[in-house]
Coordinates of C-alpha atoms in Angstrom, one line a residue:
Chain A
M1 CA 111.7 -232.2 -57.7
D2 CA 114.6 -232.5 -59.6
W3 CA 113.3 -229.8 -62.1
M4 CA 113.7 -227.6 -59.0
V5 CA 117.3 -228.5 -58.2
A6 CA 118.2 -227.8 -61.8
H7 CA 116.8 -224.5 -62.2
F8 CA 116.6 -223.1 -59.0
A9 CA 118.7 -220.2 -59.3
E10 CA 116.1 -218.9 -62.4
L11 CA 112.9 -219.7 -60.5
V12 CA 114.8 -217.3 -57.2
F13 CA 115.9 -214.5 -60.1
F14 CA 112.8 -214.7 -61.5
Y15 CA 111.4 -214.4 -58.7
L16 CA 113.7 -211.3 -57.2
A17 CA 113.3 -210.0 -61.3
G18 CA 109.9 -210.0 -60.5
I19 CA 110.0 -207.9 -57.1
A20 CA 112.6 -205.5 -58.6
V21 CA 110.7 -204.7 -61.5
I22 CA 106.7 -204.2 -59.6
G23 CA 107.9 -202.2 -56.8
A24 CA 109.5 -200.0 -59.5
A25 CA 106.5 -199.6 -61.2
C26 CA 104.6 -199.0 -57.5
V27 CA 107.6 -196.1 -57.2
L28 CA 105.9 -194.2 -60.3
I29 CA 102.1 -195.3 -59.0
F30 CA 101.5 -195.2 -55.6
R31 CA 100.4 -191.3 -54.7
S32 CA 101.6 -191.5 -51.4
P33 CA 105.0 -190.4 -50.9
I34 CA 106.0 -193.2 -47.9
N35 CA 104.6 -196.0 -49.9
A36 CA 106.3 -195.0 -52.9
A37 CA 109.7 -195.1 -50.9
L38 CA 109.0 -198.1 -49.5
A39 CA 108.5 -199.7 -53.0
L40 CA 111.5 -198.3 -54.0
L41 CA 113.1 -199.8 -50.6
C42 CA 111.7 -203.9 -51.6
T43 CA 113.5 -202.8 -55.3
F44 CA 117.1 -202.2 -53.5
L45 CA 116.8 -205.5 -51.8
A46 CA 115.5 -207.4 -54.4
I47 CA 118.3 -206.0 -56.5
A48 CA 120.8 -207.0 -53.7
G49 CA 119.3 -210.2 -53.7
L50 CA 120.3 -210.6 -57.9
F51 CA 123.6 -209.3 -56.6
V52 CA 124.3 -213.0 -54.4
L53 CA 123.0 -214.5 -57.4
A54 CA 125.6 -213.1 -59.5
H55 CA 128.3 -214.0 -56.6
A56 CA 129.0 -210.7 -55.9
E57 CA 128.2 -210.2 -52.3
L58 CA 129.8 -207.6 -51.3
L59 CA 128.1 -205.5 -53.4
A60 CA 124.8 -206.9 -52.0
A61 CA 125.9 -206.0 -48.6
V62 CA 127.1 -202.7 -49.8
Q63 CA 123.8 -202.3 -51.9
V64 CA 121.8 -203.1 -48.2
L65 CA 124.0 -201.0 -46.6
V66 CA 124.3 -198.2 -48.2
Y67 CA 120.7 -197.5 -50.2
A68 CA 118.2 -199.9 -48.0
G69 CA 120.2 -198.6 -44.5
G70 CA 121.0 -195.4 -45.3
I71 CA 119.8 -193.5 -48.4
M72 CA 116.5 -194.6 -48.0
V73 CA 116.4 -193.6 -44.5
L74 CA 117.6 -190.2 -45.5
F75 CA 114.9 -190.0 -48.1
L76 CA 112.1 -191.1 -45.1
F77 CA 113.2 -188.5 -42.9
A78 CA 112.6 -185.5 -46.0
I79 CA 109.7 -187.4 -46.6
M80 CA 108.2 -187.5 -42.9
L81 CA 109.5 -183.9 -42.5
V82 CA 106.7 -182.7 -44.9
N83 CA 103.1 -183.4 -44.7
V84 CA 102.5 -185.7 -47.0
R85 CA 98.6 -186.7 -45.3
V86 CA 97.8 -183.9 -47.7
L87 CA 99.9 -184.0 -50.5
P88 CA 97.8 -187.1 -52.5
E89 CA 94.5 -185.5 -52.7
Q90 CA 96.8 -182.6 -54.5
P91 CA 96.6 -183.3 -58.6
Q92 CA 99.8 -185.2 -60.2
F93 CA 99.3 -185.4 -63.6
M94 CA 100.1 -182.5 -65.6
R95 CA 98.3 -182.6 -68.8
K96 CA 100.6 -179.5 -70.4
L97 CA 103.4 -182.2 -70.6
L98 CA 100.8 -184.7 -72.4
P99 CA 102.8 -184.4 -76.3
F100 CA 105.6 -185.4 -74.4
V101 CA 104.6 -189.0 -73.7
V102 CA 105.2 -190.6 -77.3
P103 CA 108.4 -189.1 -77.2
A104 CA 109.6 -190.2 -74.2
A105 CA 108.0 -193.5 -74.5
G106 CA 109.7 -193.9 -77.4
A107 CA 112.8 -193.4 -76.0
L108 CA 112.3 -196.0 -72.9
A109 CA 111.6 -199.4 -75.6
A110 CA 114.2 -197.9 -77.6
L111 CA 116.7 -198.3 -75.0
L112 CA 114.3 -201.6 -73.7
L113 CA 114.6 -202.9 -77.1
V114 CA 119.1 -202.2 -76.9
A115 CA 119.2 -204.1 -73.9
I116 CA 117.2 -207.0 -75.6
W117 CA 119.9 -207.2 -78.2
G118 CA 122.8 -206.9 -76.2
V119 CA 121.9 -209.6 -74.2
G120 CA 122.1 -211.6 -77.0
H121 CA 125.1 -210.1 -78.9
L122 CA 127.9 -208.0 -76.6
P123 CA 130.2 -210.3 -75.3
L124 CA 130.1 -211.2 -71.4
G125 CA 132.6 -209.8 -68.7
D126 CA 135.4 -211.8 -67.4
L127 CA 133.5 -213.8 -64.9
A128 CA 136.2 -215.6 -63.1
A129 CA 137.4 -211.8 -62.2
L130 CA 134.6 -211.6 -59.8
T131 CA 136.3 -214.1 -57.2
S132 CA 139.8 -213.8 -58.3
V133 CA 142.6 -211.7 -58.1
E134 CA 145.4 -211.9 -61.0
G135 CA 144.3 -215.5 -61.5
V136 CA 144.6 -216.8 -58.0
A137 CA 140.7 -217.8 -56.6
A138 CA 140.2 -215.5 -53.9
G139 CA 136.8 -214.3 -52.5
N140 CA 134.8 -211.4 -54.3
T141 CA 135.6 -208.4 -51.3
E142 CA 139.3 -209.5 -52.2
A143 CA 138.3 -208.9 -55.9
V144 CA 136.4 -205.5 -55.6
S145 CA 139.5 -204.1 -53.4
W146 CA 141.9 -205.3 -56.3
S147 CA 140.5 -203.9 -59.1
L148 CA 139.2 -201.0 -56.9
F149 CA 142.4 -199.9 -55.1
M150 CA 144.9 -201.2 -57.9
Q151 CA 143.3 -201.4 -61.5
Y152 CA 141.3 -197.7 -60.9
L153 CA 143.3 -196.2 -58.4
L154 CA 142.8 -192.9 -60.1
P155 CA 139.4 -192.7 -61.2
F156 CA 138.1 -194.2 -57.8
E157 CA 140.3 -191.1 -56.1
V158 CA 138.8 -189.1 -58.6
V159 CA 135.4 -190.3 -57.9
S160 CA 135.7 -189.2 -54.2
I161 CA 137.0 -185.9 -55.0
V162 CA 133.3 -185.1 -56.8
L163 CA 131.7 -186.7 -54.5
L164 CA 133.6 -184.2 -51.7
V165 CA 133.0 -181.2 -53.9
A166 CA 129.3 -182.2 -53.6
I167 CA 129.5 -182.5 -50.0
I168 CA 131.1 -178.6 -49.4
G169 CA 128.3 -177.7 -52.0
A170 CA 125.8 -178.8 -50.0
I171 CA 126.7 -177.3 -46.9
V172 CA 127.5 -173.9 -48.6
L173 CA 123.8 -174.1 -50.3
G174 CA 122.6 -174.9 -46.7
R175 CA 124.1 -173.1 -44.4
K176 CA 121.9 -170.2 -43.1
E177 CA 123.4 -166.6 -42.7
T178 CA 123.2 -165.0 -39.8
P179 CA 124.3 -161.4 -39.3
G180 CA 127.6 -161.4 -37.7
E181 CA 128.3 -165.1 -38.0
G182 CA 128.5 -164.1 -42.6
A183 CA 132.0 -164.6 -44.8
Chain B
M1 CA 125.7 -237.5 -42.1
T2 CA 125.8 -237.4 -45.7
N3 CA 122.4 -237.3 -46.4
P4 CA 121.5 -233.6 -47.8
W5 CA 118.0 -233.7 -46.5
V6 CA 120.1 -234.2 -42.8
V7 CA 122.7 -231.6 -43.9
Y8 CA 120.8 -229.2 -45.5
L9 CA 117.5 -229.2 -44.3
L10 CA 117.2 -231.1 -40.8
V11 CA 120.6 -229.1 -39.0
P12 CA 120.0 -225.9 -40.2
M13 CA 116.5 -225.9 -38.7
V14 CA 117.3 -227.5 -35.7
K15 CA 119.8 -224.8 -34.9
I16 CA 117.5 -221.9 -36.5
V17 CA 115.0 -222.9 -33.8
V18 CA 117.8 -223.6 -30.7
I19 CA 118.8 -219.8 -31.1
L20 CA 115.6 -218.1 -31.7
G21 CA 114.5 -220.1 -29.0
A22 CA 117.5 -218.7 -27.2
I23 CA 117.4 -215.2 -28.1
T24 CA 113.9 -214.7 -27.1
L25 CA 114.2 -216.5 -24.0
A26 CA 117.4 -214.2 -23.1
A27 CA 116.0 -211.3 -24.6
A28 CA 113.0 -211.9 -22.2
Y29 CA 114.9 -212.4 -19.0
L30 CA 117.3 -209.4 -19.9
S31 CA 114.3 -207.6 -18.9
Y32 CA 114.5 -209.3 -15.6
F33 CA 117.7 -208.6 -15.2
E34 CA 117.7 -205.2 -15.6
R35 CA 115.0 -204.1 -13.5
R36 CA 116.1 -206.4 -10.9
L37 CA 120.0 -204.6 -11.5
V38 CA 118.7 -201.0 -11.7
G39 CA 116.5 -202.0 -8.7
F40 CA 119.5 -203.0 -6.7
L41 CA 121.6 -199.9 -8.2
Q42 CA 119.1 -197.3 -6.4
I43 CA 118.8 -199.1 -3.5
R44 CA 115.2 -200.8 -4.1
L45 CA 114.4 -204.5 -4.2
G46 CA 112.9 -204.6 -8.0
P47 CA 110.1 -207.5 -8.8
N48 CA 111.2 -210.4 -6.7
R49 CA 107.2 -212.0 -6.1
V50 CA 106.7 -214.3 -9.2
G51 CA 108.5 -217.0 -8.2
W52 CA 111.7 -217.3 -6.9
Q53 CA 113.2 -214.4 -6.6
G54 CA 110.7 -213.1 -8.9
V55 CA 112.5 -215.4 -11.5
L56 CA 108.8 -215.9 -13.5
Q57 CA 108.2 -211.9 -13.4
P58 CA 109.4 -212.1 -17.7
I59 CA 106.8 -215.0 -18.2
A60 CA 104.6 -213.3 -16.1
D61 CA 105.0 -210.5 -18.5
A62 CA 104.5 -212.0 -21.7
L63 CA 101.5 -213.6 -20.4
K64 CA 99.9 -210.4 -19.2
L65 CA 101.3 -208.1 -22.9
F66 CA 99.8 -211.0 -25.2
S67 CA 96.0 -211.0 -22.9
K68 CA 95.9 -207.2 -23.1
E69 CA 93.7 -204.8 -25.8
D70 CA 95.4 -204.2 -28.8
I71 CA 94.4 -201.1 -29.9
I72 CA 94.6 -199.4 -33.7
P73 CA 94.7 -195.9 -33.5
T74 CA 92.0 -194.8 -36.0
R75 CA 93.9 -192.2 -37.5
A76 CA 96.9 -194.4 -38.3
E77 CA 98.2 -196.0 -41.1
K78 CA 97.0 -199.1 -40.5
L79 CA 99.3 -201.0 -43.0
V80 CA 102.5 -199.1 -42.4
Y81 CA 101.4 -198.7 -38.7
L82 CA 101.3 -202.8 -38.3
S83 CA 104.7 -203.4 -40.0
G84 CA 106.4 -201.4 -37.9
P85 CA 106.8 -204.5 -35.3
V86 CA 107.6 -206.8 -37.5
L87 CA 110.4 -204.4 -39.6
I88 CA 111.7 -204.2 -36.1
I89 CA 112.0 -207.2 -34.6
V90 CA 112.8 -209.4 -37.9
P91 CA 116.1 -207.9 -38.6
A92 CA 117.0 -208.1 -34.6
L93 CA 116.3 -211.9 -34.7
V94 CA 117.7 -212.4 -38.7
V95 CA 121.7 -211.4 -37.6
F96 CA 122.0 -214.1 -34.7
S97 CA 122.1 -216.4 -38.1
V98 CA 126.2 -215.6 -38.7
I99 CA 127.3 -214.9 -35.3
P100 CA 129.7 -217.7 -34.3
F101 CA 129.0 -219.0 -30.6
G102 CA 131.8 -221.4 -30.7
P103 CA 133.8 -223.2 -32.1
P104 CA 132.4 -226.6 -34.3
T105 CA 131.7 -229.1 -31.2
N106 CA 130.0 -232.4 -31.1
L107 CA 128.7 -231.8 -27.6
F108 CA 130.4 -233.5 -25.7
G109 CA 130.1 -237.1 -27.9
L110 CA 126.7 -236.9 -28.5
L111 CA 127.1 -236.1 -32.5
P112 CA 129.5 -237.8 -34.7
Q113 CA 130.7 -235.6 -35.8
A114 CA 131.2 -232.1 -34.9
I115 CA 129.2 -229.5 -35.9
P116 CA 129.8 -225.9 -35.9
P117 CA 127.0 -224.2 -33.2
Y118 CA 126.4 -221.1 -35.4
L119 CA 123.9 -221.1 -38.1
T120 CA 126.1 -220.1 -41.1
D121 CA 129.9 -218.2 -41.7
I122 CA 129.4 -215.6 -45.0
N123 CA 132.7 -214.2 -46.0
V124 CA 131.0 -210.6 -45.3
S125 CA 129.6 -211.2 -42.4
V126 CA 130.3 -208.6 -40.8
L127 CA 129.0 -206.0 -43.3
F128 CA 125.7 -208.4 -43.2
V129 CA 125.4 -207.9 -39.1
L130 CA 125.8 -204.0 -39.9
G131 CA 123.0 -204.0 -43.4
V132 CA 121.1 -206.1 -41.5
S133 CA 120.6 -203.9 -37.8
S134 CA 120.8 -200.9 -40.2
F135 CA 117.6 -201.9 -41.3
G136 CA 115.9 -201.9 -37.5
I137 CA 115.9 -198.0 -38.1
Y138 CA 112.4 -198.9 -40.3
G139 CA 110.4 -199.8 -37.3
I140 CA 110.9 -197.0 -35.5
I141 CA 111.0 -194.2 -38.1
L142 CA 108.1 -196.0 -39.9
G143 CA 106.3 -196.9 -37.0
G144 CA 106.7 -193.5 -35.5
W145 CA 105.5 -192.1 -38.5
A146 CA 102.0 -194.2 -39.0
S147 CA 100.5 -193.5 -35.6
N148 CA 99.9 -189.9 -36.8
N149 CA 101.1 -188.9 -33.1
K150 CA 103.6 -186.0 -32.7
F151 CA 105.3 -187.6 -30.1
S152 CA 105.9 -190.5 -32.0
L153 CA 107.0 -188.6 -35.3
M154 CA 108.9 -186.6 -33.0
G155 CA 110.9 -190.1 -31.5
G156 CA 111.4 -191.5 -34.7
L157 CA 113.0 -188.8 -36.5
R158 CA 115.6 -188.3 -33.5
S159 CA 116.1 -192.1 -33.9
A160 CA 117.2 -191.7 -37.8
A161 CA 119.4 -188.9 -37.1
Q162 CA 121.0 -190.8 -34.4
L163 CA 121.7 -194.2 -35.8
I164 CA 122.7 -192.3 -38.9
S165 CA 125.2 -190.3 -37.1
Y166 CA 126.7 -193.1 -34.8
E167 CA 126.8 -195.8 -37.8
V168 CA 129.9 -193.9 -39.7
P169 CA 131.9 -193.7 -36.6
M170 CA 131.2 -197.6 -35.4
G171 CA 131.6 -198.4 -39.0
F172 CA 135.7 -197.1 -39.6
A173 CA 135.9 -199.0 -35.5
I174 CA 134.7 -202.2 -37.0
V175 CA 137.2 -201.7 -40.3
A176 CA 140.2 -201.1 -37.2
V177 CA 139.5 -204.8 -36.7
L178 CA 139.2 -205.8 -40.3
L179 CA 142.4 -204.0 -40.6
M180 CA 144.0 -206.1 -38.4
A181 CA 142.0 -209.4 -38.9
G182 CA 142.2 -209.2 -42.5
S183 CA 138.5 -211.0 -43.1
L184 CA 135.0 -209.9 -42.8
S185 CA 133.9 -213.4 -41.6
L186 CA 133.2 -213.3 -37.5
V187 CA 134.8 -217.0 -37.5
S188 CA 138.2 -216.4 -39.3
I189 CA 138.5 -212.9 -37.2
V190 CA 138.1 -214.8 -34.1
E191 CA 140.4 -217.7 -35.3
A192 CA 143.0 -214.4 -36.0
Q193 CA 142.8 -213.0 -32.7
R194 CA 143.7 -216.7 -31.8
Q195 CA 146.7 -216.8 -34.3
A196 CA 147.5 -213.4 -32.8
H197 CA 147.8 -214.4 -29.4
V198 CA 146.2 -211.4 -28.6
W199 CA 142.9 -210.0 -28.6
Y200 CA 142.4 -207.3 -30.7
V201 CA 141.0 -204.9 -27.9
F202 CA 144.4 -204.7 -26.9
P203 CA 145.8 -202.8 -30.0
G204 CA 142.4 -201.2 -30.8
F205 CA 141.2 -200.1 -27.8
V206 CA 140.4 -196.8 -28.8
A207 CA 138.5 -199.1 -31.8
F208 CA 136.7 -200.9 -28.6
F209 CA 136.0 -197.7 -26.7
I210 CA 134.4 -195.5 -30.0
Y211 CA 132.7 -199.4 -31.2
F212 CA 130.8 -199.8 -27.5
I213 CA 129.7 -196.2 -26.8
C214 CA 128.0 -196.0 -30.7
G215 CA 126.4 -199.9 -30.3
V216 CA 125.0 -197.8 -26.9
A217 CA 123.6 -195.2 -29.0
E218 CA 122.4 -197.6 -31.9
T219 CA 120.1 -199.6 -29.4
N220 CA 118.7 -195.9 -27.9
R221 CA 119.7 -197.1 -24.1
N222 CA 120.7 -194.8 -22.1
P223 CA 122.8 -192.5 -21.7
F224 CA 121.2 -192.1 -25.8
D225 CA 117.6 -193.0 -24.9
L226 CA 116.4 -189.9 -27.0
P227 CA 114.0 -191.2 -29.2
E228 CA 112.0 -192.6 -26.1
A229 CA 112.8 -189.4 -23.4
E230 CA 109.6 -190.4 -21.1
A231 CA 109.9 -186.8 -19.9
E232 CA 109.3 -185.1 -23.5
L233 CA 108.0 -187.7 -25.8
V234 CA 105.7 -189.8 -23.7
A235 CA 107.3 -192.9 -24.8
G236 CA 108.6 -191.6 -28.3
F237 CA 108.5 -193.8 -31.5
H238 CA 106.5 -196.4 -29.3
T239 CA 103.6 -194.4 -27.5
E240 CA 100.8 -195.8 -29.5
Y241 CA 101.9 -199.5 -29.1
S242 CA 100.0 -201.6 -26.9
G243 CA 100.0 -205.6 -26.1
M244 CA 102.6 -207.4 -28.3
K245 CA 103.0 -205.0 -31.0
F246 CA 104.6 -203.5 -28.1
A247 CA 106.4 -206.2 -26.6
F248 CA 107.9 -206.8 -30.0
Y249 CA 109.3 -203.0 -29.9
F250 CA 110.7 -204.3 -26.4
L251 CA 112.4 -207.5 -27.3
A252 CA 113.9 -206.3 -30.7
E253 CA 115.9 -203.6 -28.1
Y254 CA 117.5 -206.3 -25.6
A255 CA 117.9 -208.6 -29.2
N256 CA 119.7 -205.9 -29.9
M257 CA 121.7 -205.3 -27.4
V258 CA 122.4 -208.8 -27.5
V259 CA 123.8 -208.2 -30.5
V260 CA 125.6 -205.3 -29.9
S261 CA 127.6 -206.9 -27.2
S262 CA 128.3 -210.4 -29.1
M263 CA 129.6 -208.3 -31.9
A264 CA 131.7 -206.8 -28.8
T265 CA 133.0 -209.7 -27.7
V266 CA 133.7 -211.3 -31.7
L267 CA 135.5 -208.7 -32.5
F268 CA 137.4 -207.4 -29.9
F269 CA 137.0 -209.9 -26.8
G270 CA 138.3 -213.0 -29.0
G271 CA 135.0 -215.0 -29.3
W272 CA 134.7 -218.2 -28.0
L273 CA 138.8 -218.0 -27.0
R274 CA 139.7 -218.0 -23.3
P275 CA 141.5 -215.4 -21.6
F276 CA 145.0 -214.8 -23.0
P277 CA 145.0 -218.3 -25.5
S278 CA 148.5 -218.5 -25.6
W279 CA 149.4 -218.7 -22.2
G280 CA 150.2 -222.1 -21.6
W281 CA 149.8 -222.3 -18.1
L282 CA 146.6 -220.6 -18.6
G283 CA 145.5 -224.2 -20.0
F284 CA 143.2 -224.9 -17.2
L285 CA 140.7 -222.7 -18.2
D286 CA 140.2 -224.8 -21.4
V287 CA 138.1 -226.7 -18.9
V288 CA 135.4 -224.6 -19.6
P289 CA 133.4 -224.8 -22.7
P290 CA 134.3 -222.5 -25.2
V291 CA 130.5 -221.6 -26.2
V292 CA 130.7 -220.4 -21.9
W293 CA 133.5 -218.1 -22.6
F294 CA 131.4 -216.7 -25.1
L295 CA 128.1 -215.9 -23.3
A296 CA 130.4 -215.1 -20.2
K297 CA 131.5 -212.0 -22.3
V298 CA 128.5 -211.4 -23.5
A299 CA 126.8 -211.4 -20.2
A300 CA 129.4 -208.9 -19.1
F301 CA 128.4 -206.2 -22.0
L302 CA 125.1 -206.9 -20.9
Y303 CA 125.7 -205.7 -17.7
C304 CA 127.3 -202.5 -18.4
Y305 CA 124.7 -201.9 -20.4
I306 CA 122.4 -202.2 -17.7
W307 CA 125.1 -200.3 -15.9
F308 CA 125.1 -197.5 -17.8
R309 CA 121.3 -197.1 -17.6
G310 CA 121.8 -196.8 -13.4
T311 CA 124.6 -194.4 -13.0
F312 CA 124.1 -191.6 -16.5
P313 CA 121.8 -189.3 -16.6
R314 CA 120.3 -188.6 -20.3
V315 CA 122.5 -186.3 -23.1
R316 CA 120.7 -183.4 -25.0
F317 CA 120.2 -183.8 -28.5
D318 CA 122.7 -181.2 -29.6
Q319 CA 125.7 -183.1 -27.2
L320 CA 124.6 -186.4 -28.9
M321 CA 125.1 -184.9 -32.2
A322 CA 128.2 -182.9 -31.2
L323 CA 129.7 -186.1 -29.6
G324 CA 129.2 -188.5 -32.9
W325 CA 130.0 -185.9 -35.1
K326 CA 132.3 -183.8 -33.8
V327 CA 134.6 -186.5 -31.4
F328 CA 134.1 -189.9 -32.4
L329 CA 134.4 -189.4 -36.4
P330 CA 137.6 -187.7 -36.5
V331 CA 138.9 -189.6 -33.2
S332 CA 137.8 -192.9 -35.4
L333 CA 140.0 -192.0 -38.3
A334 CA 142.7 -190.9 -36.7
N335 CA 142.8 -194.5 -34.9
L336 CA 142.1 -196.2 -37.8
M337 CA 145.0 -194.0 -39.8
V338 CA 146.8 -194.8 -37.4
I339 CA 146.4 -198.8 -36.9
G340 CA 146.6 -198.9 -41.1
T341 CA 150.4 -197.4 -40.3
L342 CA 151.2 -199.5 -37.6
I343 CA 149.9 -202.4 -39.7
V344 CA 152.4 -201.3 -43.0
L345 CA 155.5 -200.7 -40.8
F346 CA 155.4 -203.7 -38.9
G347 CA 152.5 -206.0 -40.1
G348 CA 154.4 -208.2 -42.1
G349 CA 153.2 -207.3 -45.7
R350 CA 149.5 -209.0 -45.5

């Protein structure tokens, strides 16, 4: 029992991390796009749980709100509009791409090794910055908004302009040219 | 009350059981009140045979639904089909873990020390409520798709479009309150209204109006009940659901109505505070326990829901989209800017 209490956070971490990894693998394995989308949803939720474990409550809430509640719904919306019940029978494995498997797997393995090496060798970020504003203890929300709107205001605004460009681009591409309304 | 088993296990467990039981019962009885009220609005009686004035009708309905034949369409995607009702009822009930029903109370001296009647208060409560309740859409969209029925699919798709569209202005309306309160915790928002000596509905009536209309749209209720428009779509996304699986969809809709009403109460109408909490001569109103004030306000909103259903015709889908994107979105953004400017000018440098 004492062991359980002492290692509770680690147990939860491995549980959530397992769900995240298995869900990510299932996204690739499942043939039905709906099932793959649901597996992705599980991954998103598990990652939100990991954020909570790391004391980033705001990030967890935003993860659920934006990714699980918004983006995945739009994914499902798009998937349902195509006739998915036919797709899974069609061949999905492209033999032409077989020679590229080895370099791709090698690159992934190298990335993984770098990540594992980095855990032990790279310095950790300032964990206190998650819950403090200029050294004063505050909530995670306050800390995030402080760095977003004070420290990193310019990059934040630049990103919002990039997103605006993307939105306008999508509207221009998606708009149907109707005669009489053009230009 | 220092034993960790009591503090961390027994007390939360009791609260969870009480809250779940109360919400389920409230949702069931809401259907009774809806049928009676709509009956009166339409100059007929409504259900009045089971028990005195029909008060046992929800119990009879539940028994009927339990004992009905449970049909799974042969061409349905079985796993997704079965998970639909679960996916909609779980978020609808989980949200109640952060709704503050009242201040800490010792139940008229029954308990040795005051404990809060709500399950927990987290510092991102508002986002938690928005995030978890936006999750209920999976029950609708997946249930509609997995039924393998064109009416269900149309209902699910309509619902997805509607919920995504109305979440945006609803979020902006809530941000206006967050600016005034300076906190994301629902308990702190109520306390901030006590300290500000005013319910936020008075400075933020535009935000309240937008929030409540969007709340009606988010719960798929009249006049925005297009996902289940019976004249066009049979019953929309739950056409193929029967027995208890249908009852879960039904229960979740009513539980979501209670969620929207509770959030409106907490964000705009001072939660458990009595009317005009700063006016001393209204002090006699404190005789009424805070929880009763909270429940009375929630009941008033629920009455509005049913009133709308008895009054308004259903909007068309293009009207629905135009209202969400072309009216509510710009108005809520403008409202946000006005309130933000006023807070910067007069709010005293928070």
